mmCIF file of C-alpha atoms and ligand atoms in Angstrom:
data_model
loop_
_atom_site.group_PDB
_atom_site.id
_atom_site.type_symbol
_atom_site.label_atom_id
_atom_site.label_comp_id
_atom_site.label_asym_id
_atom_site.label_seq_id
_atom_site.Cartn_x
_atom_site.Cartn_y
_atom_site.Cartn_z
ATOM 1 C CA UNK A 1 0.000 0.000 0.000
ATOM 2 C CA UNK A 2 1.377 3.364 -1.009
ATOM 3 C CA UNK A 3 1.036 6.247 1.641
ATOM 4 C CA UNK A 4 0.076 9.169 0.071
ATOM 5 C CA UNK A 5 1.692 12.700 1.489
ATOM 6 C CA UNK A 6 -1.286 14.192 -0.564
ATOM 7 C CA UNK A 7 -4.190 15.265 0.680
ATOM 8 C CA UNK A 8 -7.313 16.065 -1.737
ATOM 9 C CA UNK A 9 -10.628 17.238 0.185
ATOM 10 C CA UNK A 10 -13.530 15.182 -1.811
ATOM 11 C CA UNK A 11 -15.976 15.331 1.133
ATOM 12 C CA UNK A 12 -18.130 18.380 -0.441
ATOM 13 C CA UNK A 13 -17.953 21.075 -3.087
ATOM 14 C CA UNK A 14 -18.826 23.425 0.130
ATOM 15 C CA UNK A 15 -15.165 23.028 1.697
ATOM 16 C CA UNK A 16 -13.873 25.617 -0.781
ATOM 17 C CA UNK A 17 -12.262 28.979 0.259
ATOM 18 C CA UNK A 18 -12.301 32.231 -1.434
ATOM 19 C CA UNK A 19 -9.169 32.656 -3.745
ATOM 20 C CA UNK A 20 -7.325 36.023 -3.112
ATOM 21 C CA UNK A 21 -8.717 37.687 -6.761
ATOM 22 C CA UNK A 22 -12.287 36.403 -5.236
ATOM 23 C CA UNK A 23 -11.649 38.421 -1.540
ATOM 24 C CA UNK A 24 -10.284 41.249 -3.748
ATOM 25 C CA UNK A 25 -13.577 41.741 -5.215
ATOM 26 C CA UNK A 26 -14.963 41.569 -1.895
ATOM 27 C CA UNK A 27 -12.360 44.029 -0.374
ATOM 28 C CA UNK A 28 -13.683 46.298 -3.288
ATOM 29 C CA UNK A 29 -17.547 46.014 -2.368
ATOM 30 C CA UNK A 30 -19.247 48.908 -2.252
ATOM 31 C CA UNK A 31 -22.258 48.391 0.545
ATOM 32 C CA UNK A 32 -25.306 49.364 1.885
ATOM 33 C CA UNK A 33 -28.380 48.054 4.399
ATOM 34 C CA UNK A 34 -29.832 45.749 2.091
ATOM 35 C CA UNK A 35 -32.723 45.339 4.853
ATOM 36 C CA UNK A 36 -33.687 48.638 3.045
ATOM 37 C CA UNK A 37 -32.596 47.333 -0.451
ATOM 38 C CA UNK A 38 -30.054 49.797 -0.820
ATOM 39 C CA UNK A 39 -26.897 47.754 -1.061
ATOM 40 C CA UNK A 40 -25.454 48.082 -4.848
ATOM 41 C CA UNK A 41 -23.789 44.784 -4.910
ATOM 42 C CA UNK A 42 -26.323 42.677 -3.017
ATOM 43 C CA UNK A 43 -28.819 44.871 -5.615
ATOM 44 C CA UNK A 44 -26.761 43.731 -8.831
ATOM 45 C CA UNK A 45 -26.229 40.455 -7.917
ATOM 46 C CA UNK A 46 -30.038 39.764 -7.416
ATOM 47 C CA UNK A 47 -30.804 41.564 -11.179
ATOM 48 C CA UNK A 48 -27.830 39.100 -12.492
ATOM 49 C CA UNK A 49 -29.577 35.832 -11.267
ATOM 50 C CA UNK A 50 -32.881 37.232 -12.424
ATOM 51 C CA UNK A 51 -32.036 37.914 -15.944
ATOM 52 C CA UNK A 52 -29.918 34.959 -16.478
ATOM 53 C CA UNK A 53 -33.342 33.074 -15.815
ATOM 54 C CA UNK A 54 -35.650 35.594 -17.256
ATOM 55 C CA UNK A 55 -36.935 36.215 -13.789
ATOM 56 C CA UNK A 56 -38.286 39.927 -12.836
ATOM 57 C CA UNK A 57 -36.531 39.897 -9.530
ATOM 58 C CA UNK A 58 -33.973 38.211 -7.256
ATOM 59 C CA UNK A 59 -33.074 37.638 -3.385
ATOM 60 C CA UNK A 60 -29.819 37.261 -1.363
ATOM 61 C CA UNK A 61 -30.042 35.104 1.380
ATOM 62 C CA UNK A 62 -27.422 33.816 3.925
ATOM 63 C CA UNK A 63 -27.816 30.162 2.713
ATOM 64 C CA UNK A 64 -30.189 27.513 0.120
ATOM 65 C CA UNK A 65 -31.924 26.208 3.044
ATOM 66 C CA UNK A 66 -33.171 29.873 3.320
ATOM 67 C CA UNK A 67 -34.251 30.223 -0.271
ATOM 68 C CA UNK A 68 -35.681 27.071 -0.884
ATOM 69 C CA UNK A 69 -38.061 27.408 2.600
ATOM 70 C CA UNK A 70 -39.116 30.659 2.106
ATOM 71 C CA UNK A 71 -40.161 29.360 -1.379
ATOM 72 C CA UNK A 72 -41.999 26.694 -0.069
ATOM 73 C CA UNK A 73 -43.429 28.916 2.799
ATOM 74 C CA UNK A 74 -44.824 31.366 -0.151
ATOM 75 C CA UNK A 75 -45.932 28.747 -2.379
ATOM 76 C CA UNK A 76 -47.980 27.219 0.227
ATOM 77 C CA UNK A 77 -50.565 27.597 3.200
ATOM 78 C CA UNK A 78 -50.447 25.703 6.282
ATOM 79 C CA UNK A 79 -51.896 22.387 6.006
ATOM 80 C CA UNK A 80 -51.263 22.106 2.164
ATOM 81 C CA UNK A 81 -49.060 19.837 0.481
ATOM 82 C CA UNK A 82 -45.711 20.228 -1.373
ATOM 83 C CA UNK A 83 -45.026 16.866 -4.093
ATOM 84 C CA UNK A 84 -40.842 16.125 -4.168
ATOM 85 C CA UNK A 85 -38.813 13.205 -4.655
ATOM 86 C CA UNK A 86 -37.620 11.073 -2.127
ATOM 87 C CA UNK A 87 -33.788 11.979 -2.085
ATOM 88 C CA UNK A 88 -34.437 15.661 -2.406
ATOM 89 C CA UNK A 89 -32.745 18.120 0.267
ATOM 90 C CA UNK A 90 -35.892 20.166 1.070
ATOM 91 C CA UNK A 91 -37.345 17.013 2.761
ATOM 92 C CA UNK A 92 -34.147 15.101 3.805
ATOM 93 C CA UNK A 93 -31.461 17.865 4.761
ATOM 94 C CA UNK A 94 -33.597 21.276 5.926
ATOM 95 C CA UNK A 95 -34.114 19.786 8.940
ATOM 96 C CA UNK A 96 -38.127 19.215 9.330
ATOM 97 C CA UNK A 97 -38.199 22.784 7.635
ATOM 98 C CA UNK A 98 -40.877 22.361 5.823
ATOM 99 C CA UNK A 99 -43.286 21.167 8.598
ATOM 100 C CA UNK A 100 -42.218 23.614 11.224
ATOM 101 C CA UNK A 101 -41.801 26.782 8.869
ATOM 102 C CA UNK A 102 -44.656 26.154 6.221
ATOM 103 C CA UNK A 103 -46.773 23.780 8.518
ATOM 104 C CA UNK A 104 -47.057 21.903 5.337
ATOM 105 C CA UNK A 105 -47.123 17.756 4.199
ATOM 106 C CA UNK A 106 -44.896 16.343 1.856
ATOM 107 C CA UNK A 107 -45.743 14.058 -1.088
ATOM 108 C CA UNK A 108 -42.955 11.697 -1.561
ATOM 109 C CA UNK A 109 -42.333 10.521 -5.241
ATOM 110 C CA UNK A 110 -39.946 7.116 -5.668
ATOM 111 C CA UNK A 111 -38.217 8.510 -8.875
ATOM 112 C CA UNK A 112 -35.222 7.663 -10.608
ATOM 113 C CA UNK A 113 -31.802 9.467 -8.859
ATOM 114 C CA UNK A 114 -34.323 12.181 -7.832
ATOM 115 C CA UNK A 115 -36.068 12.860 -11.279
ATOM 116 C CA UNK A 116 -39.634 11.959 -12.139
ATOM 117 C CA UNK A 117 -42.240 12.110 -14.303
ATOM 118 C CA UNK A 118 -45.469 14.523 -15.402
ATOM 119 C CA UNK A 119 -47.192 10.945 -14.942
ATOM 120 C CA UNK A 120 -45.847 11.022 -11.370
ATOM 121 C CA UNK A 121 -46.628 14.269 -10.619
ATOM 122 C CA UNK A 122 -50.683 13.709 -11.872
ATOM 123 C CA UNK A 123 -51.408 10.615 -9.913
ATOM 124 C CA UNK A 124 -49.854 12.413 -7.007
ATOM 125 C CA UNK A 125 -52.064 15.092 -7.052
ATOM 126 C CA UNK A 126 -54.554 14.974 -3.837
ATOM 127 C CA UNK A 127 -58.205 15.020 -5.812
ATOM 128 C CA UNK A 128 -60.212 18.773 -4.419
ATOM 129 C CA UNK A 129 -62.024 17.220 -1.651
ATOM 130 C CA UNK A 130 -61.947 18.295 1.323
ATOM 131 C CA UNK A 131 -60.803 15.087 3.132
ATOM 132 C CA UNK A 132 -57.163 15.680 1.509
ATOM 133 C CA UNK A 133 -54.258 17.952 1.963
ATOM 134 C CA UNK A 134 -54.359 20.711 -1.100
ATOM 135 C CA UNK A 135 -51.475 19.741 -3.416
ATOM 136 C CA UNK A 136 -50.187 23.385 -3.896
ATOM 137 C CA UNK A 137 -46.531 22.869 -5.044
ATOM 138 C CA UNK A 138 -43.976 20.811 -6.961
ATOM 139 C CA UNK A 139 -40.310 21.124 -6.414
ATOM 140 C CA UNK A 140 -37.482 19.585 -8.150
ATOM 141 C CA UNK A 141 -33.867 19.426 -7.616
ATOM 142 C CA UNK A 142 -31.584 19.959 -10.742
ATOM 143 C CA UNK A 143 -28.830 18.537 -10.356
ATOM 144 C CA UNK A 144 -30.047 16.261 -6.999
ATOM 145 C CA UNK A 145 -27.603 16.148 -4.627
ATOM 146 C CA UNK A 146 -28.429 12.482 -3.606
ATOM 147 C CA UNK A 147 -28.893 11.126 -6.652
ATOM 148 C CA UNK A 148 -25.557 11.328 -7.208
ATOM 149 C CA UNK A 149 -25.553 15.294 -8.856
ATOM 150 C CA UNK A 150 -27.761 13.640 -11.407
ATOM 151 C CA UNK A 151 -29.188 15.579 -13.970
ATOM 152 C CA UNK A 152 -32.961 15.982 -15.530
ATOM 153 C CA UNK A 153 -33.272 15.301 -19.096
ATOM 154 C CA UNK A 154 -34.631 19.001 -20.339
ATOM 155 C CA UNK A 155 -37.977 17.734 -22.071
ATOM 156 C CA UNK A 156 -38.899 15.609 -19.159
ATOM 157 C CA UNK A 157 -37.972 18.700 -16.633
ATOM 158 C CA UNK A 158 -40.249 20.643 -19.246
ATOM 159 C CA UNK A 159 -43.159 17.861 -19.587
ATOM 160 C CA UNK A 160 -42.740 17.956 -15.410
ATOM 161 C CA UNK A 161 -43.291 21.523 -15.230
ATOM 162 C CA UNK A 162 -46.344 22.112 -18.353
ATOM 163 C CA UNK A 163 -48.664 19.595 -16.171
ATOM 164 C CA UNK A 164 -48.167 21.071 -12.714
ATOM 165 C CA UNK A 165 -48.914 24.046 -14.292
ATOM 166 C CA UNK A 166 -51.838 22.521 -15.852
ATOM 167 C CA UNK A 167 -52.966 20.908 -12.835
ATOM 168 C CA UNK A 168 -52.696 24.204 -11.285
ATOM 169 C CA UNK A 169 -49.547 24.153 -8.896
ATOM 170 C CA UNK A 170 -46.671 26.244 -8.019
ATOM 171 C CA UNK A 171 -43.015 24.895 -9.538
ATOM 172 C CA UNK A 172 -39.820 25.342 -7.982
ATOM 173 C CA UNK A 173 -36.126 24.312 -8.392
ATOM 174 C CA UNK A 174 -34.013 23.845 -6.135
ATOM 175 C CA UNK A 175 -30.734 24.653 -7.919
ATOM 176 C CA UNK A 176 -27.865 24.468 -5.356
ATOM 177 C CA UNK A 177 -25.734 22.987 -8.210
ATOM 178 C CA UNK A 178 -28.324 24.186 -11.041
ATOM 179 C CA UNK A 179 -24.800 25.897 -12.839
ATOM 180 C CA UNK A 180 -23.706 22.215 -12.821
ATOM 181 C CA UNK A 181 -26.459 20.920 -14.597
ATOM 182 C CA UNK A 182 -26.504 23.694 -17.331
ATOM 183 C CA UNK A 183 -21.930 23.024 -17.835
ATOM 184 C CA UNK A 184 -22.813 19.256 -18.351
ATOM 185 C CA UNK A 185 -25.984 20.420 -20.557
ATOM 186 C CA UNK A 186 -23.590 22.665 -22.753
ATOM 187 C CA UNK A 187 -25.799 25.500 -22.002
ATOM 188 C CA UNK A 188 -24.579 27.541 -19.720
ATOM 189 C CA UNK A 189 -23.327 30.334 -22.025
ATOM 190 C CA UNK A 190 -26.630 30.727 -24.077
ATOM 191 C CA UNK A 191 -29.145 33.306 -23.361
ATOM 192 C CA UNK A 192 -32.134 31.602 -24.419
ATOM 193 C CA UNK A 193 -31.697 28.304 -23.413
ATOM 194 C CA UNK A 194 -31.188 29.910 -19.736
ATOM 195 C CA UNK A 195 -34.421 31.732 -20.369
ATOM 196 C CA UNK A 196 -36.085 28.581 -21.983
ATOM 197 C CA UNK A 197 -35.013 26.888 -18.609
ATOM 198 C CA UNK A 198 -36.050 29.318 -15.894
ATOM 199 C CA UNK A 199 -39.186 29.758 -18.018
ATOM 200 C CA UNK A 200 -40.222 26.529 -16.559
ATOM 201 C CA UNK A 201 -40.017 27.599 -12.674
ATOM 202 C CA UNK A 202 -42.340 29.833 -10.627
ATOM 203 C CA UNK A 203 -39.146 29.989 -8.694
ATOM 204 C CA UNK A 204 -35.825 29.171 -8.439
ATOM 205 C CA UNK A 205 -32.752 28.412 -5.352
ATOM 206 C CA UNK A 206 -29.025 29.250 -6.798
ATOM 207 C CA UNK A 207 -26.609 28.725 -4.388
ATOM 208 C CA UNK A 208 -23.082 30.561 -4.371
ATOM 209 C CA UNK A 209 -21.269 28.221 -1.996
ATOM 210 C CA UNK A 210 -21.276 25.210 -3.853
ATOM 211 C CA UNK A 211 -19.624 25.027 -7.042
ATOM 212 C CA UNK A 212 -19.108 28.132 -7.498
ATOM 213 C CA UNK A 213 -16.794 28.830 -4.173
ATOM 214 C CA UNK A 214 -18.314 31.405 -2.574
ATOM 215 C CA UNK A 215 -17.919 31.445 1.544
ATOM 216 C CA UNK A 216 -21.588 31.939 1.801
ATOM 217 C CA UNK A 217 -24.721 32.831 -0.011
ATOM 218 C CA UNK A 218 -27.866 32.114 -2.549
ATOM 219 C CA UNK A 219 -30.271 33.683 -4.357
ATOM 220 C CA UNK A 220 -33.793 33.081 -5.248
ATOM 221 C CA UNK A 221 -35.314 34.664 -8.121
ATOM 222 C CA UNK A 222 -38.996 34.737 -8.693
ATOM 223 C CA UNK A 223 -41.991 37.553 -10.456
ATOM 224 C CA UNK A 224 -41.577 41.091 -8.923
ATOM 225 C CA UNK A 225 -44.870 40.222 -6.500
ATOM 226 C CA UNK A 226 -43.079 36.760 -5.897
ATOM 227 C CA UNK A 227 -40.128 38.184 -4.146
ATOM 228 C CA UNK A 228 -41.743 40.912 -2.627
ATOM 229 C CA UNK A 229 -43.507 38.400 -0.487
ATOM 230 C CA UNK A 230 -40.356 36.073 0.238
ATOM 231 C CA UNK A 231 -38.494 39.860 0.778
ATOM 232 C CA UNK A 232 -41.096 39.043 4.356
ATOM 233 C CA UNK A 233 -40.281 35.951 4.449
ATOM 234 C CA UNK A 234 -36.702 36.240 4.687
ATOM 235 C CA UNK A 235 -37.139 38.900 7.331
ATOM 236 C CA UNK A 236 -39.601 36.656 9.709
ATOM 237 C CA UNK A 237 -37.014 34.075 9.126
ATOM 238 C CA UNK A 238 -34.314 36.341 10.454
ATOM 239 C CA UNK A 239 -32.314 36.376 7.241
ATOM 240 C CA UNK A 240 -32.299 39.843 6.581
ATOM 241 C CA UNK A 241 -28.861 41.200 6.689
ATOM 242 C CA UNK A 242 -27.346 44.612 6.170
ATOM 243 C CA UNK A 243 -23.850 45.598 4.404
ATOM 244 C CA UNK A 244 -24.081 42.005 3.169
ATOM 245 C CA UNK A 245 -22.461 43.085 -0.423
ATOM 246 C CA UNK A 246 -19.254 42.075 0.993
ATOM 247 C CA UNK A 247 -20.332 38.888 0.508
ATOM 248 C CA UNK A 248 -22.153 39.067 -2.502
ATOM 249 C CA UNK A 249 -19.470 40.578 -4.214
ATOM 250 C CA UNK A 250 -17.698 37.030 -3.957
ATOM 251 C CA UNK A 251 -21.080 35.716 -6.146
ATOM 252 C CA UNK A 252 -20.548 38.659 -8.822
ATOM 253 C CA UNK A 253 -16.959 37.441 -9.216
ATOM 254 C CA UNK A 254 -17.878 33.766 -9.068
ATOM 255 C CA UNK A 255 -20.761 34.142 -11.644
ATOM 256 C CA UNK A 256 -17.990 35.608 -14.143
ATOM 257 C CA UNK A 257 -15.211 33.441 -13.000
ATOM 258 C CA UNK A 258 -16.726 30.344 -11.867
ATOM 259 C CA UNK A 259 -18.958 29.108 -14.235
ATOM 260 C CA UNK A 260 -16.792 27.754 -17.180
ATOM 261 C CA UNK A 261 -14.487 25.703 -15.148
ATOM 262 C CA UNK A 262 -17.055 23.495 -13.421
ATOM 263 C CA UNK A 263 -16.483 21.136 -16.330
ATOM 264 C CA UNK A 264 -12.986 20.455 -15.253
ATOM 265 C CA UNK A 265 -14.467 19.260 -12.200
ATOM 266 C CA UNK A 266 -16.635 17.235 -13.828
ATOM 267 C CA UNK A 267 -14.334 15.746 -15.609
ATOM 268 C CA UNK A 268 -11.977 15.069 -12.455
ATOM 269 C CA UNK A 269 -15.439 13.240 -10.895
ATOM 270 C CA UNK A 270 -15.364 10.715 -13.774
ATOM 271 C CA UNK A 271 -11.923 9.954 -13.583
ATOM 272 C CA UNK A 272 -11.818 9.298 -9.806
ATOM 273 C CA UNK A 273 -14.810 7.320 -10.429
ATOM 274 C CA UNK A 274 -13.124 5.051 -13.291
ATOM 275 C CA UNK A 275 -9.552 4.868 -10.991
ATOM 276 C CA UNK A 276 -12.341 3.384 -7.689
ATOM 277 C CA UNK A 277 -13.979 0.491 -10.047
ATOM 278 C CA UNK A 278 -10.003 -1.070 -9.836
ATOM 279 C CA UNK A 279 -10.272 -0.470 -5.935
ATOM 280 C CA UNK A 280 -11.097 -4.169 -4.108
ATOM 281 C CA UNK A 281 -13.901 -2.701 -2.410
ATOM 282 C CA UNK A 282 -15.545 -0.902 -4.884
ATOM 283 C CA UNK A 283 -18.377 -2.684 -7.043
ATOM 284 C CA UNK A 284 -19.777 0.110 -9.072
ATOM 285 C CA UNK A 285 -20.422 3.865 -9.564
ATOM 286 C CA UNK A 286 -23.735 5.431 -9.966
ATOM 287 C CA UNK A 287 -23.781 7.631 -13.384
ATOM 288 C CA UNK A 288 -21.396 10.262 -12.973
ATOM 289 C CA UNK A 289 -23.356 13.478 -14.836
ATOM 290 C CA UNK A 290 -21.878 16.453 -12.647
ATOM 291 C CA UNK A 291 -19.532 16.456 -9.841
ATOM 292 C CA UNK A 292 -20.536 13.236 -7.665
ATOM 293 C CA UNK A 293 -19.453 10.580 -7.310
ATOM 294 C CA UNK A 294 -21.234 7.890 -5.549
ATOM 295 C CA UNK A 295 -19.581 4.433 -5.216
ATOM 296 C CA UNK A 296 -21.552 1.571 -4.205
ATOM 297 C CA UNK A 297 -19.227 -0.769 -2.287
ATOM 298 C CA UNK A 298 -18.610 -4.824 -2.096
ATOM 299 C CA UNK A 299 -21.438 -7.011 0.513
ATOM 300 C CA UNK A 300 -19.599 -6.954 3.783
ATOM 301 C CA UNK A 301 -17.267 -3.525 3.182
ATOM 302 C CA UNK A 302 -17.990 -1.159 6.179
ATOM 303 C CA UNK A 303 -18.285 2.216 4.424
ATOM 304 C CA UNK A 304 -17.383 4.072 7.335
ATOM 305 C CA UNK A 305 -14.107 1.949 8.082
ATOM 306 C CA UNK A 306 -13.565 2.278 4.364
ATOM 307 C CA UNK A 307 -13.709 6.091 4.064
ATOM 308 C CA UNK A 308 -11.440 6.300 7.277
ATOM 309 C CA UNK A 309 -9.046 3.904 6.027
ATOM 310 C CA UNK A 310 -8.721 6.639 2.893
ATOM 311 C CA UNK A 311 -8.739 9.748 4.742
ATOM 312 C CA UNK A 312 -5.482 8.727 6.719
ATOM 313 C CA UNK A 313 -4.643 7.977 3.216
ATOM 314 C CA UNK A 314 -4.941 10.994 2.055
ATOM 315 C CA UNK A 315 -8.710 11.076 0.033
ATOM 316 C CA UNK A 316 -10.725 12.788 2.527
ATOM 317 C CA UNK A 317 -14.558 11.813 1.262
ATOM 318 C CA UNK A 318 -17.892 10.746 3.532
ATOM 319 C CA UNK A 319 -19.140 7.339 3.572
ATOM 320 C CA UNK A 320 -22.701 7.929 2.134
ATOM 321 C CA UNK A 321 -25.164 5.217 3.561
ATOM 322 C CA UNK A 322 -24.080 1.721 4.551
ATOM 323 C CA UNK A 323 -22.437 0.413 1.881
ATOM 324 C CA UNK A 324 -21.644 3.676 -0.234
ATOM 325 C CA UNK A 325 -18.975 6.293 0.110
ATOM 326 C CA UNK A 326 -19.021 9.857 -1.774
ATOM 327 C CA UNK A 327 -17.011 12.223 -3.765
ATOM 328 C CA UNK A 328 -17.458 15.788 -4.801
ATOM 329 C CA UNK A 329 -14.815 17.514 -6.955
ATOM 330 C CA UNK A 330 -14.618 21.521 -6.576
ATOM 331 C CA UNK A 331 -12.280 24.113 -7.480
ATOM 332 C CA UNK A 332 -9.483 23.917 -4.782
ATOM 333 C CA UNK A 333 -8.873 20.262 -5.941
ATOM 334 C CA UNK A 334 -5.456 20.521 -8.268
ATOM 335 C CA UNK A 335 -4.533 18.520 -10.898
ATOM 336 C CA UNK A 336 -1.599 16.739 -8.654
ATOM 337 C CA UNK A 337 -4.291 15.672 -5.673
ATOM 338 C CA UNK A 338 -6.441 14.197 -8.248
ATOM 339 C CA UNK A 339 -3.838 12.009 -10.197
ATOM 340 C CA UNK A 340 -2.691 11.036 -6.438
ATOM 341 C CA UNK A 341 -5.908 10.401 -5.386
ATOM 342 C CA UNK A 342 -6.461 8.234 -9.115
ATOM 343 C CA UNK A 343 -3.244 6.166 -8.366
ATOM 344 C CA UNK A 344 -3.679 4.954 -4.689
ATOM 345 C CA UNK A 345 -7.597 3.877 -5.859
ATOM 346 C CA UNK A 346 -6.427 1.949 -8.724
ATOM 347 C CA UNK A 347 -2.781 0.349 -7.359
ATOM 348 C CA UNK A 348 -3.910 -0.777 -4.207
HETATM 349 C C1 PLP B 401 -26.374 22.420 -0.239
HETATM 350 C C2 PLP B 401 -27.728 22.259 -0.765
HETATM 351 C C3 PLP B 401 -28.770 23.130 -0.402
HETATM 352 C C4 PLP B 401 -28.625 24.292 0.535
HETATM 353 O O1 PLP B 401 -27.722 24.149 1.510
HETATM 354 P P1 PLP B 401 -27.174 25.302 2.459
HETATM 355 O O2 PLP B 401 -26.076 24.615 3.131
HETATM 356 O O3 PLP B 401 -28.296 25.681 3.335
HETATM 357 O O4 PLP B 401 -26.730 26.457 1.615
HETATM 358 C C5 PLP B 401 -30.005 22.938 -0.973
HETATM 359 N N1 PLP B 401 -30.208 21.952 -1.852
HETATM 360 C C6 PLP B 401 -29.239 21.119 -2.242
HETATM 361 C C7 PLP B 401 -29.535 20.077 -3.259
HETATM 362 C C8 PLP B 401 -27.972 21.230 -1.702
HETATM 363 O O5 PLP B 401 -27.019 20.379 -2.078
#
């Protein structure tokens, strides 16, 4: 067994720090109280998002929990009911949010690595009596986190969207890694495919600190009347901050600097992937669209022994389940850490 002196961080896209050009932005931030909207980098930020989208408006908040459950809180009443796959992170990972903040039930959908299908979403649908919950909102996750950073194929996300419209409900995204989705799609730098996208969504979550190495932040953009109502939300959830454009000028540099090179960590996923199927313990890889990697492991491997066993050598990652362990590439991985991290997979 070789040690490795090398250590590459592959537990989550969120362990990223700001570079120094990305602080120099921030040093440069010109601020205001955004409480009162009067911050010009917070206010540029949010009119970015929402064009990109062909949204009317946008929203800085300190994190995607925060944008996706104010969504949900304004797309719903209490005692309605909000249809979502079973892996997504607005049921598994917001910790009960959407009971306690919305007072709202979930609809749980058994779809394929998180995606599903129109035909899912209309036999899912409570029927208007008034024995049932009222189905009031359909949210998808693009790409899903645990799924494996799976993502939708477009006419299916669009066939999704058409009949919950039809059926008369609310759509959102949640689109932590959405910039992920639209690199692997090949879309990312064209205008009306972005439009043609966000044209599906009543709203939509972006998160900053993902991918795109921000420290902190996310934005949901929505209509103008939309956002004025999660604009309360955000307050009664105690997110509204004041000279907060230091910290979205780290999301203006990262949506000009950031986008582009996701696909060299997507590429880095699939090679770490194809370097673990030589690895004794490693059976198989889920599909590798984005910047997950999700290895399913041999009957009898302890995926938490496993993942230990790599971290002293070197691959720091998080065993994912029982009998799974997973990787997420981001931009402070190097070149170096990932061949290292390829060669003690595949000679061991
Ligand atoms: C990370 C993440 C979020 C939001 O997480 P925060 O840590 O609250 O910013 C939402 N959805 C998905 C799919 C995520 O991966």
């Amino acid at each position: 067994m070789t040690t490795s002196k090398l250590t590459i961080d592959l537990r989550s896209d969120t362990v990223t720090r700001p570079s120094v050009e990305m602080r120099g932005r921030m040093h440069k931030a010109v601020t205001g109280d955004d409480v009162f909207a009067e911050d010009p980098e917070i206010n540029e930020l949010q009119n970015k998002c929402a064009e990109m989208f062909g949204m009317e408006d946008g929203l800085f908040c300190p994190s995607g929990t925060m944008t996706n459950q104010i969504a949900i809180a304004v797309h719903t009443s209490p005692g309605e009911e909000v249809i979502c796959d079973k892996l997504s992170h607005i049921y598994n990972y917001e910790g009960g949010g959407i009971a306690r903040l919305s007072g709202a039930s979930v609809r749980l959908l058994n779809g394929d690595l998180g995606r599903f299908s129109a035909t899912d979403v209309r036999s899912n649908v409570n029927p208007l009596d008034s024995h049932y919950a009222k189905t009031s909102l359909v949210s998808l996750e693009d790409t899903c986190n645990k799924g494996g950073g799976s993502i939708w194929d477009l006419s299916e996300l669009n066939e999704v969207s058409r009949v919950s419209r039809e059926l008369g409900l609310a759509t959102h995204l949640d689109g932590a890694r959405l910039w992920n989705a639209l690199v692997a799609r090949g879309i990312h730098n064209d205008a009306e495919a972005l439009h043609a996208y966000g044209a599906n969504f009543d709203s939509m979550s972006l998160c900053l600190s993902k991918g795109l190495g921000c420290p902190v932040g996310s934005v949901l953009v929505g209509s103008k009347s939309f956002i004025a109502q999660a604009h309360r939300a955000r307050k009664v959830f105690g997110g509204g901050m004041r000279q907060a454009g230091i910290v979205a000028a780290a999301g203006l540099y990262a949506l000009e600097n950031n986008i582009d090179r996701l696909e060299i960590d997507h590429s880095r996923a699939k090679r770490l992937g194809a370097a673990a199927l030589h690895h004794p313990s490693v059976i198989s890889h889920a599909p590798i669209d984005t910047n997950i990697v999700i290895l399913k492991l041999k009957k009898g491997v302890d995926s938490d022994a496993l993942s230990s066993e790599w971290g002293r050598n070197g691959i720091e990652c998080f065993q994912f389940g029982p009998s799974s362990i997973r990787f997420v590439t981001h931009l402070d991985n190097t070149d170096d850490q990932v061949d290292g991290a390829c060669h003690y997979l595949s000679n061991i």
